[in-house]
Amino acid sequence: MLSLSAAAAAPALVGAGHQPLHWESLGLSPIALDLGFFAIKWYSLAYLAGIMLGYFHLGRMIRQPGAPLAQRHADDLFFYATLGIILGGRLGYALFYAPELLSDPARLVRLWEGGMSFHGGLIGTVLAIAWVSWRGGLNFVRTCDYIAVCVPPGLFFGRCANFVNGELWGRVTDSKLPWVMVFPGAGPLPRHPSQLYEALLEGIVLGLVLFLLFWRTRARWRPGLLVGLFTLGYALARFTVEFYREPDAQLLDFAMRSGLSMGQWLTLPMMAIGLGFVARALIRQPLAVTIQPTGQPAGSTVVS
């Protein structure tokens, strides 16, 4: 499939005289800071920025009336969710994309060599939320609602880091769009910068939708609505972008045989789960929350 698309694209590009961008000409490097004896990569900073920004935003959210958790629970979630993201992301990558890593523990733990799965990280995060909710007597679904709003910035930073690394590039295209690009190690033909498509849809668009729903509407009083919309929105964004993203080399045959990439197959159950949560949230009555107005004497309440 790759060779056929490349062969079809080449004549069109030559005939049109279209000059695509070259990733190398952007002057990007996977290394953010090189101290000689130690190097910090943008990918690591992306994870750190996403987690820290999520923790900061969660702290603001739980200060609003009716929050399902307190600051001590947010602190616990920060620790366990970080473990869930890293361990789940790596194990998920090995399970879904590179099974050979499971038989080679020495390679499995080399996180600095890359290879993380969003779906694995999602499972790890859900397990972390379940653990903190069970131990703290929290409402699991409402806690997931609050965490879901904090996730998109991390997705945005992660996809931007993929682009800076020059990895996970898009499919070969004969499009004359000014942003098609030749990536190192991907051959001489232009490709979609699918990393940026994902950053836009999964990070910015989905993040704005959830942010506005939380802060400008009463969505947080409907348990499961925000996490359902996040799950459904991410699945739809990922499913769409996968049509422009080159499948992992080791899974190219799988994509050709099944008609969909591994990423697309993994989003199908997410769509079903997200729709289920949204339908459940909209069918049920919203929560009635008693709120003490600011500056009012004790006992003065309104029901929201």
PDB file of C-alpha atoms in Angstrom:
ATOM      1  CA  MET A   1       0.000   0.000   0.000  1.00  0.00           C
ATOM      2  CA  LEU A   2       2.837   2.394   0.889  1.00  0.00           C
ATOM      3  CA  SER A   3       4.761   1.705  -2.315  1.00  0.00           C
ATOM      4  CA  LEU A   4       1.638   2.117  -4.445  1.00  0.00           C
ATOM      5  CA  SER A   5       0.745   5.459  -2.889  1.00  0.00           C
ATOM      6  CA  ALA A   6       4.337   6.645  -3.253  1.00  0.00           C
ATOM      7  CA  ALA A   7       4.452   5.676  -6.920  1.00  0.00           C
ATOM      8  CA  ALA A   8       1.191   7.477  -7.575  1.00  0.00           C
ATOM      9  CA  ALA A   9       2.310  10.597  -5.742  1.00  0.00           C
ATOM     10  CA  ALA A  10       5.690  11.015  -7.431  1.00  0.00           C
ATOM     11  CA  PRO A  11       4.544  11.922 -10.973  1.00  0.00           C
ATOM     12  CA  ALA A  12       1.967  14.377  -9.714  1.00  0.00           C
ATOM     13  CA  LEU A  13       4.492  16.185  -7.580  1.00  0.00           C
ATOM     14  CA  VAL A  14       7.102  16.371 -10.307  1.00  0.00           C
ATOM     15  CA  GLY A  15       4.587  17.548 -12.867  1.00  0.00           C
ATOM     16  CA  ALA A  16       3.203  20.244 -10.635  1.00  0.00           C
ATOM     17  CA  GLY A  17       6.623  21.474  -9.567  1.00  0.00           C
ATOM     18  CA  HIS A  18       5.411  21.524  -6.003  1.00  0.00           C
ATOM     19  CA  GLN A  19       8.182  21.918  -3.461  1.00  0.00           C
ATOM     20  CA  PRO A  20       7.218  20.464  -0.090  1.00  0.00           C
ATOM     21  CA  LEU A  21       8.707  21.514   3.201  1.00  0.00           C
ATOM     22  CA  HIS A  22      11.598  19.524   4.648  1.00  0.00           C
ATOM     23  CA  TRP A  23      11.614  18.676   8.332  1.00  0.00           C
ATOM     24  CA  GLU A  24      15.391  19.176   8.539  1.00  0.00           C
ATOM     25  CA  SER A  25      15.072  22.768   7.308  1.00  0.00           C
ATOM     26  CA  LEU A  26      13.053  23.666  10.423  1.00  0.00           C
ATOM     27  CA  GLY A  27      16.120  23.226  12.627  1.00  0.00           C
ATOM     28  CA  LEU A  28      14.309  20.969  15.098  1.00  0.00           C
ATOM     29  CA  SER A  29      16.002  18.536  17.443  1.00  0.00           C
ATOM     30  CA  PRO A  30      14.618  15.911  19.840  1.00  0.00           C
ATOM     31  CA  ILE A  31      17.079  17.210  22.458  1.00  0.00           C
ATOM     32  CA  ALA A  32      15.889  20.209  24.452  1.00  0.00           C
ATOM     33  CA  LEU A  33      19.022  20.544  26.605  1.00  0.00           C
ATOM     34  CA  ASP A  34      22.318  18.708  26.200  1.00  0.00           C
ATOM     35  CA  LEU A  35      24.708  18.952  29.155  1.00  0.00           C
ATOM     36  CA  GLY A  36      27.166  16.502  27.669  1.00  0.00           C
ATOM     37  CA  PHE A  37      26.803  13.931  30.422  1.00  0.00           C
ATOM     38  CA  PHE A  38      23.010  14.246  30.433  1.00  0.00           C
ATOM     39  CA  ALA A  39      20.419  15.179  27.805  1.00  0.00           C
ATOM     40  CA  ILE A  40      16.822  16.269  28.307  1.00  0.00           C
ATOM     41  CA  LYS A  41      14.455  15.459  25.452  1.00  0.00           C
ATOM     42  CA  TRP A  42      11.414  17.436  24.389  1.00  0.00           C
ATOM     43  CA  TYR A  43       9.339  14.267  24.714  1.00  0.00           C
ATOM     44  CA  SER A  44      10.146  14.034  28.420  1.00  0.00           C
ATOM     45  CA  LEU A  45       9.362  17.717  28.892  1.00  0.00           C
ATOM     46  CA  ALA A  46       6.053  17.221  27.069  1.00  0.00           C
ATOM     47  CA  TYR A  47       4.999  14.562  29.568  1.00  0.00           C
ATOM     48  CA  LEU A  48       6.140  16.725  32.469  1.00  0.00           C
ATOM     49  CA  ALA A  49       4.347  19.820  31.141  1.00  0.00           C
ATOM     50  CA  GLY A  50       1.130  17.900  30.523  1.00  0.00           C
ATOM     51  CA  ILE A  51       1.098  16.368  34.004  1.00  0.00           C
ATOM     52  CA  MET A  52       1.974  19.612  35.797  1.00  0.00           C
ATOM     53  CA  LEU A  53      -0.560  21.686  33.845  1.00  0.00           C
ATOM     54  CA  GLY A  54      -3.220  19.042  34.495  1.00  0.00           C
ATOM     55  CA  TYR A  55      -2.432  19.106  38.217  1.00  0.00           C
ATOM     56  CA  PHE A  56      -2.632  22.915  38.289  1.00  0.00           C
ATOM     57  CA  HIS A  57      -5.945  22.998  36.442  1.00  0.00           C
ATOM     58  CA  LEU A  58      -7.417  20.245  38.617  1.00  0.00           C
ATOM     59  CA  GLY A  59      -6.511  22.344  41.664  1.00  0.00           C
ATOM     60  CA  ARG A  60      -8.557  25.239  40.264  1.00  0.00           C
ATOM     61  CA  MET A  61     -11.475  22.985  39.377  1.00  0.00           C
ATOM     62  CA  ILE A  62     -11.827  21.399  42.795  1.00  0.00           C
ATOM     63  CA  ARG A  63     -12.049  24.814  44.425  1.00  0.00           C
ATOM     64  CA  GLN A  64     -15.398  25.260  42.713  1.00  0.00           C
ATOM     65  CA  PRO A  65     -18.605  24.322  44.595  1.00  0.00           C
ATOM     66  CA  GLY A  66     -19.659  20.692  44.527  1.00  0.00           C
ATOM     67  CA  ALA A  67     -16.264  19.183  43.649  1.00  0.00           C
ATOM     68  CA  PRO A  68     -16.129  15.398  44.184  1.00  0.00           C
ATOM     69  CA  LEU A  69     -12.609  15.421  45.654  1.00  0.00           C
ATOM     70  CA  ALA A  70     -10.358  17.491  47.899  1.00  0.00           C
ATOM     71  CA  GLN A  71      -6.790  18.718  47.433  1.00  0.00           C
ATOM     72  CA  ARG A  72      -5.349  15.697  49.264  1.00  0.00           C
ATOM     73  CA  HIS A  73      -7.059  13.442  46.727  1.00  0.00           C
ATOM     74  CA  ALA A  74      -5.665  15.549  43.873  1.00  0.00           C
ATOM     75  CA  ASP A  75      -2.170  15.092  45.320  1.00  0.00           C
ATOM     76  CA  ASP A  76      -2.649  11.317  45.421  1.00  0.00           C
ATOM     77  CA  LEU A  77      -4.000  11.330  41.876  1.00  0.00           C
ATOM     78  CA  PHE A  78      -0.988  13.314  40.695  1.00  0.00           C
ATOM     79  CA  PHE A  79       1.328  10.578  41.971  1.00  0.00           C
ATOM     80  CA  TYR A  80      -0.616   7.485  40.950  1.00  0.00           C
ATOM     81  CA  ALA A  81      -1.774   8.874  37.596  1.00  0.00           C
ATOM     82  CA  THR A  82       1.846   9.690  36.714  1.00  0.00           C
ATOM     83  CA  LEU A  83       2.756   6.064  37.379  1.00  0.00           C
ATOM     84  CA  GLY A  84      -0.263   4.919  35.402  1.00  0.00           C
ATOM     85  CA  ILE A  85       0.624   7.076  32.408  1.00  0.00           C
ATOM     86  CA  ILE A  86       4.251   5.904  32.275  1.00  0.00           C
ATOM     87  CA  LEU A  87       3.798   2.221  33.109  1.00  0.00           C
ATOM     88  CA  GLY A  88       0.511   1.847  31.261  1.00  0.00           C
ATOM     89  CA  GLY A  89       1.787   3.761  28.243  1.00  0.00           C
ATOM     90  CA  ARG A  90       4.890   1.593  27.926  1.00  0.00           C
ATOM     91  CA  LEU A  91       3.152  -1.724  28.561  1.00  0.00           C
ATOM     92  CA  GLY A  92       0.349  -0.725  26.212  1.00  0.00           C
ATOM     93  CA  TYR A  93       2.862   0.036  23.460  1.00  0.00           C
ATOM     94  CA  ALA A  94       4.478  -3.360  23.959  1.00  0.00           C
ATOM     95  CA  LEU A  95       1.131  -5.156  23.980  1.00  0.00           C
ATOM     96  CA  PHE A  96      -0.543  -3.357  21.065  1.00  0.00           C
ATOM     97  CA  TYR A  97       2.339  -2.313  18.825  1.00  0.00           C
ATOM     98  CA  ALA A  98       5.552  -4.199  19.685  1.00  0.00           C
ATOM     99  CA  PRO A  99       4.854  -7.589  21.371  1.00  0.00           C
ATOM    100  CA  GLU A 100       8.508  -8.555  21.018  1.00  0.00           C
ATOM    101  CA  LEU A 101       9.335  -6.145  23.861  1.00  0.00           C
ATOM    102  CA  LEU A 102       7.424  -8.347  26.304  1.00  0.00           C
ATOM    103  CA  SER A 103      10.059 -11.064  25.899  1.00  0.00           C
ATOM    104  CA  ASP A 104      12.948  -8.607  26.308  1.00  0.00           C
ATOM    105  CA  PRO A 105      12.652  -6.821  29.700  1.00  0.00           C
ATOM    106  CA  ALA A 106      15.920  -4.954  29.136  1.00  0.00           C
ATOM    107  CA  ARG A 107      14.451  -3.184  26.083  1.00  0.00           C
ATOM    108  CA  LEU A 108      11.035  -2.805  27.680  1.00  0.00           C
ATOM    109  CA  VAL A 109      12.353  -0.484  30.392  1.00  0.00           C
ATOM    110  CA  ARG A 110      14.267   1.761  27.975  1.00  0.00           C
ATOM    111  CA  LEU A 111      11.666   4.520  27.963  1.00  0.00           C
ATOM    112  CA  TRP A 112      14.168   7.003  26.555  1.00  0.00           C
ATOM    113  CA  GLU A 113      14.174   5.067  23.261  1.00  0.00           C
ATOM    114  CA  GLY A 114      10.521   5.967  22.700  1.00  0.00           C
ATOM    115  CA  GLY A 115       7.403   3.900  22.315  1.00  0.00           C
ATOM    116  CA  MET A 116       4.367   4.902  24.385  1.00  0.00           C
ATOM    117  CA  SER A 117       0.709   4.102  23.781  1.00  0.00           C
ATOM    118  CA  PHE A 118      -2.095   6.520  24.598  1.00  0.00           C
ATOM    119  CA  HIS A 119      -4.524   3.652  25.098  1.00  0.00           C
ATOM    120  CA  GLY A 120      -2.161   1.961  27.551  1.00  0.00           C
ATOM    121  CA  GLY A 121      -1.642   5.231  29.394  1.00  0.00           C
ATOM    122  CA  LEU A 122      -5.406   5.709  29.515  1.00  0.00           C
ATOM    123  CA  ILE A 123      -5.891   2.283  31.107  1.00  0.00           C
ATOM    124  CA  GLY A 124      -3.158   3.051  33.633  1.00  0.00           C
ATOM    125  CA  THR A 125      -4.770   6.397  34.486  1.00  0.00           C
ATOM    126  CA  VAL A 126      -8.217   4.834  34.923  1.00  0.00           C
ATOM    127  CA  LEU A 127      -6.740   2.257  37.292  1.00  0.00           C
ATOM    128  CA  ALA A 128      -5.038   5.059  39.242  1.00  0.00           C
ATOM    129  CA  ILE A 129      -8.338   6.963  39.533  1.00  0.00           C
ATOM    130  CA  ALA A 130     -10.123   3.783  40.608  1.00  0.00           C
ATOM    131  CA  TRP A 131      -7.534   3.146  43.330  1.00  0.00           C
ATOM    132  CA  VAL A 132      -7.628   6.698  44.724  1.00  0.00           C
ATOM    133  CA  SER A 133     -11.444   6.773  44.525  1.00  0.00           C
ATOM    134  CA  TRP A 134     -11.799   3.455  46.353  1.00  0.00           C
ATOM    135  CA  ARG A 135      -9.298   4.405  49.047  1.00  0.00           C
ATOM    136  CA  GLY A 136     -10.780   7.878  49.550  1.00  0.00           C
ATOM    137  CA  GLY A 137     -14.455   6.938  49.216  1.00  0.00           C
ATOM    138  CA  LEU A 138     -14.866   9.164  46.140  1.00  0.00           C
ATOM    139  CA  ASN A 139     -17.406   8.976  43.348  1.00  0.00           C
ATOM    140  CA  PHE A 140     -15.384   7.291  40.596  1.00  0.00           C
ATOM    141  CA  VAL A 141     -17.361   8.628  37.622  1.00  0.00           C
ATOM    142  CA  ARG A 142     -17.397  12.238  38.837  1.00  0.00           C
ATOM    143  CA  THR A 143     -13.686  12.060  39.567  1.00  0.00           C
ATOM    144  CA  CYS A 144     -13.141  10.839  35.991  1.00  0.00           C
ATOM    145  CA  ASP A 145     -15.162  13.839  34.766  1.00  0.00           C
ATOM    146  CA  TYR A 146     -12.742  16.234  36.432  1.00  0.00           C
ATOM    147  CA  ILE A 147      -9.630  14.387  35.267  1.00  0.00           C
ATOM    148  CA  ALA A 148     -10.900  14.200  31.668  1.00  0.00           C
ATOM    149  CA  VAL A 149     -10.939  17.999  31.376  1.00  0.00           C
ATOM    150  CA  CYS A 150      -7.241  18.082  32.335  1.00  0.00           C
ATOM    151  CA  VAL A 151      -5.985  15.564  29.759  1.00  0.00           C
ATOM    152  CA  PRO A 152      -6.071  17.398  26.369  1.00  0.00           C
ATOM    153  CA  PRO A 153      -3.155  19.789  27.102  1.00  0.00           C
ATOM    154  CA  GLY A 154      -0.948  16.758  27.710  1.00  0.00           C
ATOM    155  CA  LEU A 155      -2.078  15.257  24.405  1.00  0.00           C
ATOM    156  CA  PHE A 156      -1.234  18.527  22.670  1.00  0.00           C
ATOM    157  CA  PHE A 157       2.287  18.656  24.107  1.00  0.00           C
ATOM    158  CA  GLY A 158       2.868  14.977  23.367  1.00  0.00           C
ATOM    159  CA  ARG A 159       1.887  15.282  19.696  1.00  0.00           C
ATOM    160  CA  CYS A 160       4.009  18.403  19.321  1.00  0.00           C
ATOM    161  CA  ALA A 161       6.933  16.425  20.742  1.00  0.00           C
ATOM    162  CA  ASN A 162       6.276  13.681  18.173  1.00  0.00           C
ATOM    163  CA  PHE A 163       6.591  16.331  15.456  1.00  0.00           C
ATOM    164  CA  VAL A 164       9.781  17.780  16.952  1.00  0.00           C
ATOM    165  CA  ASN A 165      11.197  14.245  17.053  1.00  0.00           C
ATOM    166  CA  GLY A 166      10.329  13.734  13.379  1.00  0.00           C
ATOM    167  CA  GLU A 167       8.450  10.528  14.212  1.00  0.00           C
ATOM    168  CA  LEU A 168       4.973   9.071  13.676  1.00  0.00           C
ATOM    169  CA  TRP A 169       4.711  10.901  10.370  1.00  0.00           C
ATOM    170  CA  GLY A 170       1.749  10.870   8.021  1.00  0.00           C
ATOM    171  CA  ARG A 171       1.024   9.016   4.802  1.00  0.00           C
ATOM    172  CA  VAL A 172       2.526   9.922   1.432  1.00  0.00           C
ATOM    173  CA  THR A 173       0.379  12.486  -0.364  1.00  0.00           C
ATOM    174  CA  ASP A 174       0.250  14.315  -3.694  1.00  0.00           C
ATOM    175  CA  SER A 175      -1.570  17.202  -2.024  1.00  0.00           C
ATOM    176  CA  LYS A 176      -0.431  20.732  -2.848  1.00  0.00           C
ATOM    177  CA  LEU A 177      -1.137  21.911   0.684  1.00  0.00           C
ATOM    178  CA  PRO A 178       1.686  24.211   1.798  1.00  0.00           C
ATOM    179  CA  TRP A 179       2.379  22.193   4.947  1.00  0.00           C
ATOM    180  CA  VAL A 180       3.045  18.731   3.457  1.00  0.00           C
ATOM    181  CA  MET A 181       6.499  17.684   4.511  1.00  0.00           C
ATOM    182  CA  VAL A 182       9.407  15.339   3.822  1.00  0.00           C
ATOM    183  CA  PHE A 183      10.442  13.612   7.043  1.00  0.00           C
ATOM    184  CA  PRO A 184      13.880  12.100   7.725  1.00  0.00           C
ATOM    185  CA  GLY A 185      13.894   8.322   7.453  1.00  0.00           C
ATOM    186  CA  ALA A 186      10.552   8.309   5.632  1.00  0.00           C
ATOM    187  CA  GLY A 187      11.788   8.533   2.055  1.00  0.00           C
ATOM    188  CA  PRO A 188      11.931  11.461  -0.386  1.00  0.00           C
ATOM    189  CA  LEU A 189       8.191  11.945  -0.888  1.00  0.00           C
ATOM    190  CA  PRO A 190       6.022  14.456   1.006  1.00  0.00           C
ATOM    191  CA  ARG A 191       3.730  13.332   3.777  1.00  0.00           C
ATOM    192  CA  HIS A 192       1.000  14.735   5.964  1.00  0.00           C
ATOM    193  CA  PRO A 193       2.318  16.139   9.278  1.00  0.00           C
ATOM    194  CA  SER A 194      -0.270  14.000  11.049  1.00  0.00           C
ATOM    195  CA  GLN A 195       1.309  14.732  14.431  1.00  0.00           C
ATOM    196  CA  LEU A 196       0.096  18.329  14.100  1.00  0.00           C
ATOM    197  CA  TYR A 197      -3.364  17.199  12.995  1.00  0.00           C
ATOM    198  CA  GLU A 198      -3.594  15.167  16.190  1.00  0.00           C
ATOM    199  CA  ALA A 199      -2.280  18.041  18.292  1.00  0.00           C
ATOM    200  CA  LEU A 200      -4.997  20.270  16.847  1.00  0.00           C
ATOM    201  CA  LEU A 201      -7.942  17.865  17.221  1.00  0.00           C
ATOM    202  CA  GLU A 202      -7.012  15.909  20.364  1.00  0.00           C
ATOM    203  CA  GLY A 203      -5.363  18.795  22.170  1.00  0.00           C
ATOM    204  CA  ILE A 204      -6.807  22.154  21.167  1.00  0.00           C
ATOM    205  CA  VAL A 205     -10.295  21.393  19.825  1.00  0.00           C
ATOM    206  CA  LEU A 206     -11.188  18.705  22.358  1.00  0.00           C
ATOM    207  CA  GLY A 207      -9.591  20.711  25.159  1.00  0.00           C
ATOM    208  CA  LEU A 208     -11.569  23.855  24.339  1.00  0.00           C
ATOM    209  CA  VAL A 209     -14.841  21.920  24.182  1.00  0.00           C
ATOM    210  CA  LEU A 210     -14.308  20.318  27.597  1.00  0.00           C
ATOM    211  CA  PHE A 211     -12.958  23.513  29.145  1.00  0.00           C
ATOM    212  CA  LEU A 212     -15.971  25.556  28.039  1.00  0.00           C
ATOM    213  CA  LEU A 213     -18.417  22.853  29.098  1.00  0.00           C
ATOM    214  CA  PHE A 214     -16.911  22.721  32.583  1.00  0.00           C
ATOM    215  CA  TRP A 215     -16.558  26.457  33.190  1.00  0.00           C
ATOM    216  CA  ARG A 216     -19.482  27.858  31.196  1.00  0.00           C
ATOM    217  CA  THR A 217     -22.222  25.236  31.535  1.00  0.00           C
ATOM    218  CA  ARG A 218     -23.690  22.869  34.123  1.00  0.00           C
ATOM    219  CA  ALA A 219     -22.098  19.819  32.500  1.00  0.00           C
ATOM    220  CA  ARG A 220     -20.181  18.871  35.652  1.00  0.00           C
ATOM    221  CA  TRP A 221     -23.471  18.285  37.476  1.00  0.00           C
ATOM    222  CA  ARG A 222     -24.236  15.422  35.082  1.00  0.00           C
ATOM    223  CA  PRO A 223     -21.975  12.527  36.186  1.00  0.00           C
ATOM    224  CA  GLY A 224     -20.250  10.875  33.245  1.00  0.00           C
ATOM    225  CA  LEU A 225     -20.951  13.577  30.668  1.00  0.00           C
ATOM    226  CA  LEU A 226     -17.487  15.130  30.565  1.00  0.00           C
ATOM    227  CA  VAL A 227     -15.562  11.858  30.626  1.00  0.00           C
ATOM    228  CA  GLY A 228     -17.961  10.445  28.032  1.00  0.00           C
ATOM    229  CA  LEU A 229     -17.427  13.407  25.717  1.00  0.00           C
ATOM    230  CA  PHE A 230     -13.671  13.179  26.206  1.00  0.00           C
ATOM    231  CA  THR A 231     -13.642   9.459  25.380  1.00  0.00           C
ATOM    232  CA  LEU A 232     -15.903   9.890  22.358  1.00  0.00           C
ATOM    233  CA  GLY A 233     -14.148  13.041  21.148  1.00  0.00           C
ATOM    234  CA  TYR A 234     -10.683  11.526  21.379  1.00  0.00           C
ATOM    235  CA  ALA A 235     -11.819   8.363  19.616  1.00  0.00           C
ATOM    236  CA  LEU A 236     -13.380  10.303  16.733  1.00  0.00           C
ATOM    237  CA  ALA A 237     -10.326  12.561  16.387  1.00  0.00           C
ATOM    238  CA  ARG A 238      -7.884   9.643  16.447  1.00  0.00           C
ATOM    239  CA  PHE A 239      -9.986   7.536  14.061  1.00  0.00           C
ATOM    240  CA  THR A 240     -10.086  10.430  11.571  1.00  0.00           C
ATOM    241  CA  VAL A 241      -6.404  11.343  11.742  1.00  0.00           C
ATOM    242  CA  GLU A 242      -5.353   7.700  11.312  1.00  0.00           C
ATOM    243  CA  PHE A 243      -6.439   8.003   7.660  1.00  0.00           C
ATOM    244  CA  TYR A 244      -3.591  10.506   7.256  1.00  0.00           C
ATOM    245  CA  ARG A 245      -1.070   8.806   9.563  1.00  0.00           C
ATOM    246  CA  GLU A 246       1.323   6.111   8.393  1.00  0.00           C
ATOM    247  CA  PRO A 247       0.719   2.850  10.301  1.00  0.00           C
ATOM    248  CA  ASP A 248       3.618   1.568  12.393  1.00  0.00           C
ATOM    249  CA  ALA A 249       6.022  -0.342  10.132  1.00  0.00           C
ATOM    250  CA  GLN A 250       5.562  -3.605  12.015  1.00  0.00           C
ATOM    251  CA  LEU A 251       1.770  -3.280  11.710  1.00  0.00           C
ATOM    252  CA  LEU A 252       1.544  -2.247   8.062  1.00  0.00           C
ATOM    253  CA  ASP A 253       0.493  -5.741   6.968  1.00  0.00           C
ATOM    254  CA  PHE A 254      -2.135  -5.813   9.725  1.00  0.00           C
ATOM    255  CA  ALA A 255      -3.591  -2.525   8.501  1.00  0.00           C
ATOM    256  CA  MET A 256      -3.707  -3.752   4.913  1.00  0.00           C
ATOM    257  CA  ARG A 257      -5.381  -7.034   5.859  1.00  0.00           C
ATOM    258  CA  SER A 258      -7.914  -5.580   8.308  1.00  0.00           C
ATOM    259  CA  GLY A 259      -8.690  -2.369   6.440  1.00  0.00           C
ATOM    260  CA  LEU A 260      -8.041  -0.241   9.541  1.00  0.00           C
ATOM    261  CA  SER A 261      -4.920   0.628  11.504  1.00  0.00           C
ATOM    262  CA  MET A 262      -4.339  -0.640  15.027  1.00  0.00           C
ATOM    263  CA  GLY A 263      -5.043   2.857  16.333  1.00  0.00           C
ATOM    264  CA  GLN A 264      -8.441   2.847  14.628  1.00  0.00           C
ATOM    265  CA  TRP A 265      -9.387  -0.572  15.957  1.00  0.00           C
ATOM    266  CA  LEU A 266      -8.516   0.553  19.480  1.00  0.00           C
ATOM    267  CA  THR A 267     -10.753   3.617  19.185  1.00  0.00           C
ATOM    268  CA  LEU A 268     -13.883   1.610  18.315  1.00  0.00           C
ATOM    269  CA  PRO A 269     -14.546   0.389  21.880  1.00  0.00           C
ATOM    270  CA  MET A 270     -13.753   3.909  23.098  1.00  0.00           C
ATOM    271  CA  MET A 271     -16.527   5.278  20.883  1.00  0.00           C
ATOM    272  CA  ALA A 272     -19.008   2.793  22.328  1.00  0.00           C
ATOM    273  CA  ILE A 273     -17.949   3.529  25.921  1.00  0.00           C
ATOM    274  CA  GLY A 274     -18.052   7.292  25.348  1.00  0.00           C
ATOM    275  CA  LEU A 275     -21.519   7.148  23.799  1.00  0.00           C
ATOM    276  CA  GLY A 276     -22.719   5.021  26.708  1.00  0.00           C
ATOM    277  CA  PHE A 277     -21.505   7.522  29.287  1.00  0.00           C
ATOM    278  CA  VAL A 278     -22.985  10.484  27.391  1.00  0.00           C
ATOM    279  CA  ALA A 279     -26.378   8.789  26.969  1.00  0.00           C
ATOM    280  CA  ARG A 280     -26.474   7.779  30.636  1.00  0.00           C
ATOM    281  CA  ALA A 281     -25.573  11.301  31.761  1.00  0.00           C
ATOM    282  CA  LEU A 282     -28.218  12.957  29.600  1.00  0.00           C
ATOM    283  CA  ILE A 283     -30.996  10.531  30.520  1.00  0.00           C
ATOM    284  CA  ARG A 284     -30.511  10.923  34.256  1.00  0.00           C
ATOM    285  CA  GLN A 285     -31.446  13.999  36.228  1.00  0.00           C
ATOM    286  CA  PRO A 286     -28.522  16.338  37.013  1.00  0.00           C
ATOM    287  CA  LEU A 287     -27.229  16.512  40.557  1.00  0.00           C
ATOM    288  CA  ALA A 288     -28.856  18.946  42.957  1.00  0.00           C
ATOM    289  CA  VAL A 289     -25.987  20.635  44.793  1.00  0.00           C
ATOM    290  CA  THR A 290     -26.324  22.835  47.849  1.00  0.00           C
ATOM    291  CA  ILE A 291     -23.996  25.825  47.612  1.00  0.00           C
ATOM    292  CA  GLN A 292     -23.209  28.453  50.228  1.00  0.00           C
ATOM    293  CA  PRO A 293     -23.049  31.843  48.487  1.00  0.00           C
ATOM    294  CA  THR A 294     -19.819  33.762  49.043  1.00  0.00           C
ATOM    295  CA  GLY A 295     -20.141  36.415  51.716  1.00  0.00           C
ATOM    296  CA  GLN A 296     -23.459  35.133  53.022  1.00  0.00           C
ATOM    297  CA  PRO A 297     -24.017  34.073  56.654  1.00  0.00           C
ATOM    298  CA  ALA A 298     -23.986  30.385  57.556  1.00  0.00           C
ATOM    299  CA  GLY A 299     -27.212  28.681  56.651  1.00  0.00           C
ATOM    300  CA  SER A 300     -27.785  30.804  53.541  1.00  0.00           C
ATOM    301  CA  THR A 301     -27.790  28.329  50.674  1.00  0.00           C
ATOM    302  CA  VAL A 302     -29.032  27.994  47.174  1.00  0.00           C
ATOM    303  CA  VAL A 303     -29.789  24.757  45.381  1.00  0.00           C
ATOM    304  CA  SER A 304     -28.130  24.435  42.007  1.00  0.00           C
TER     305      SER A 304
END
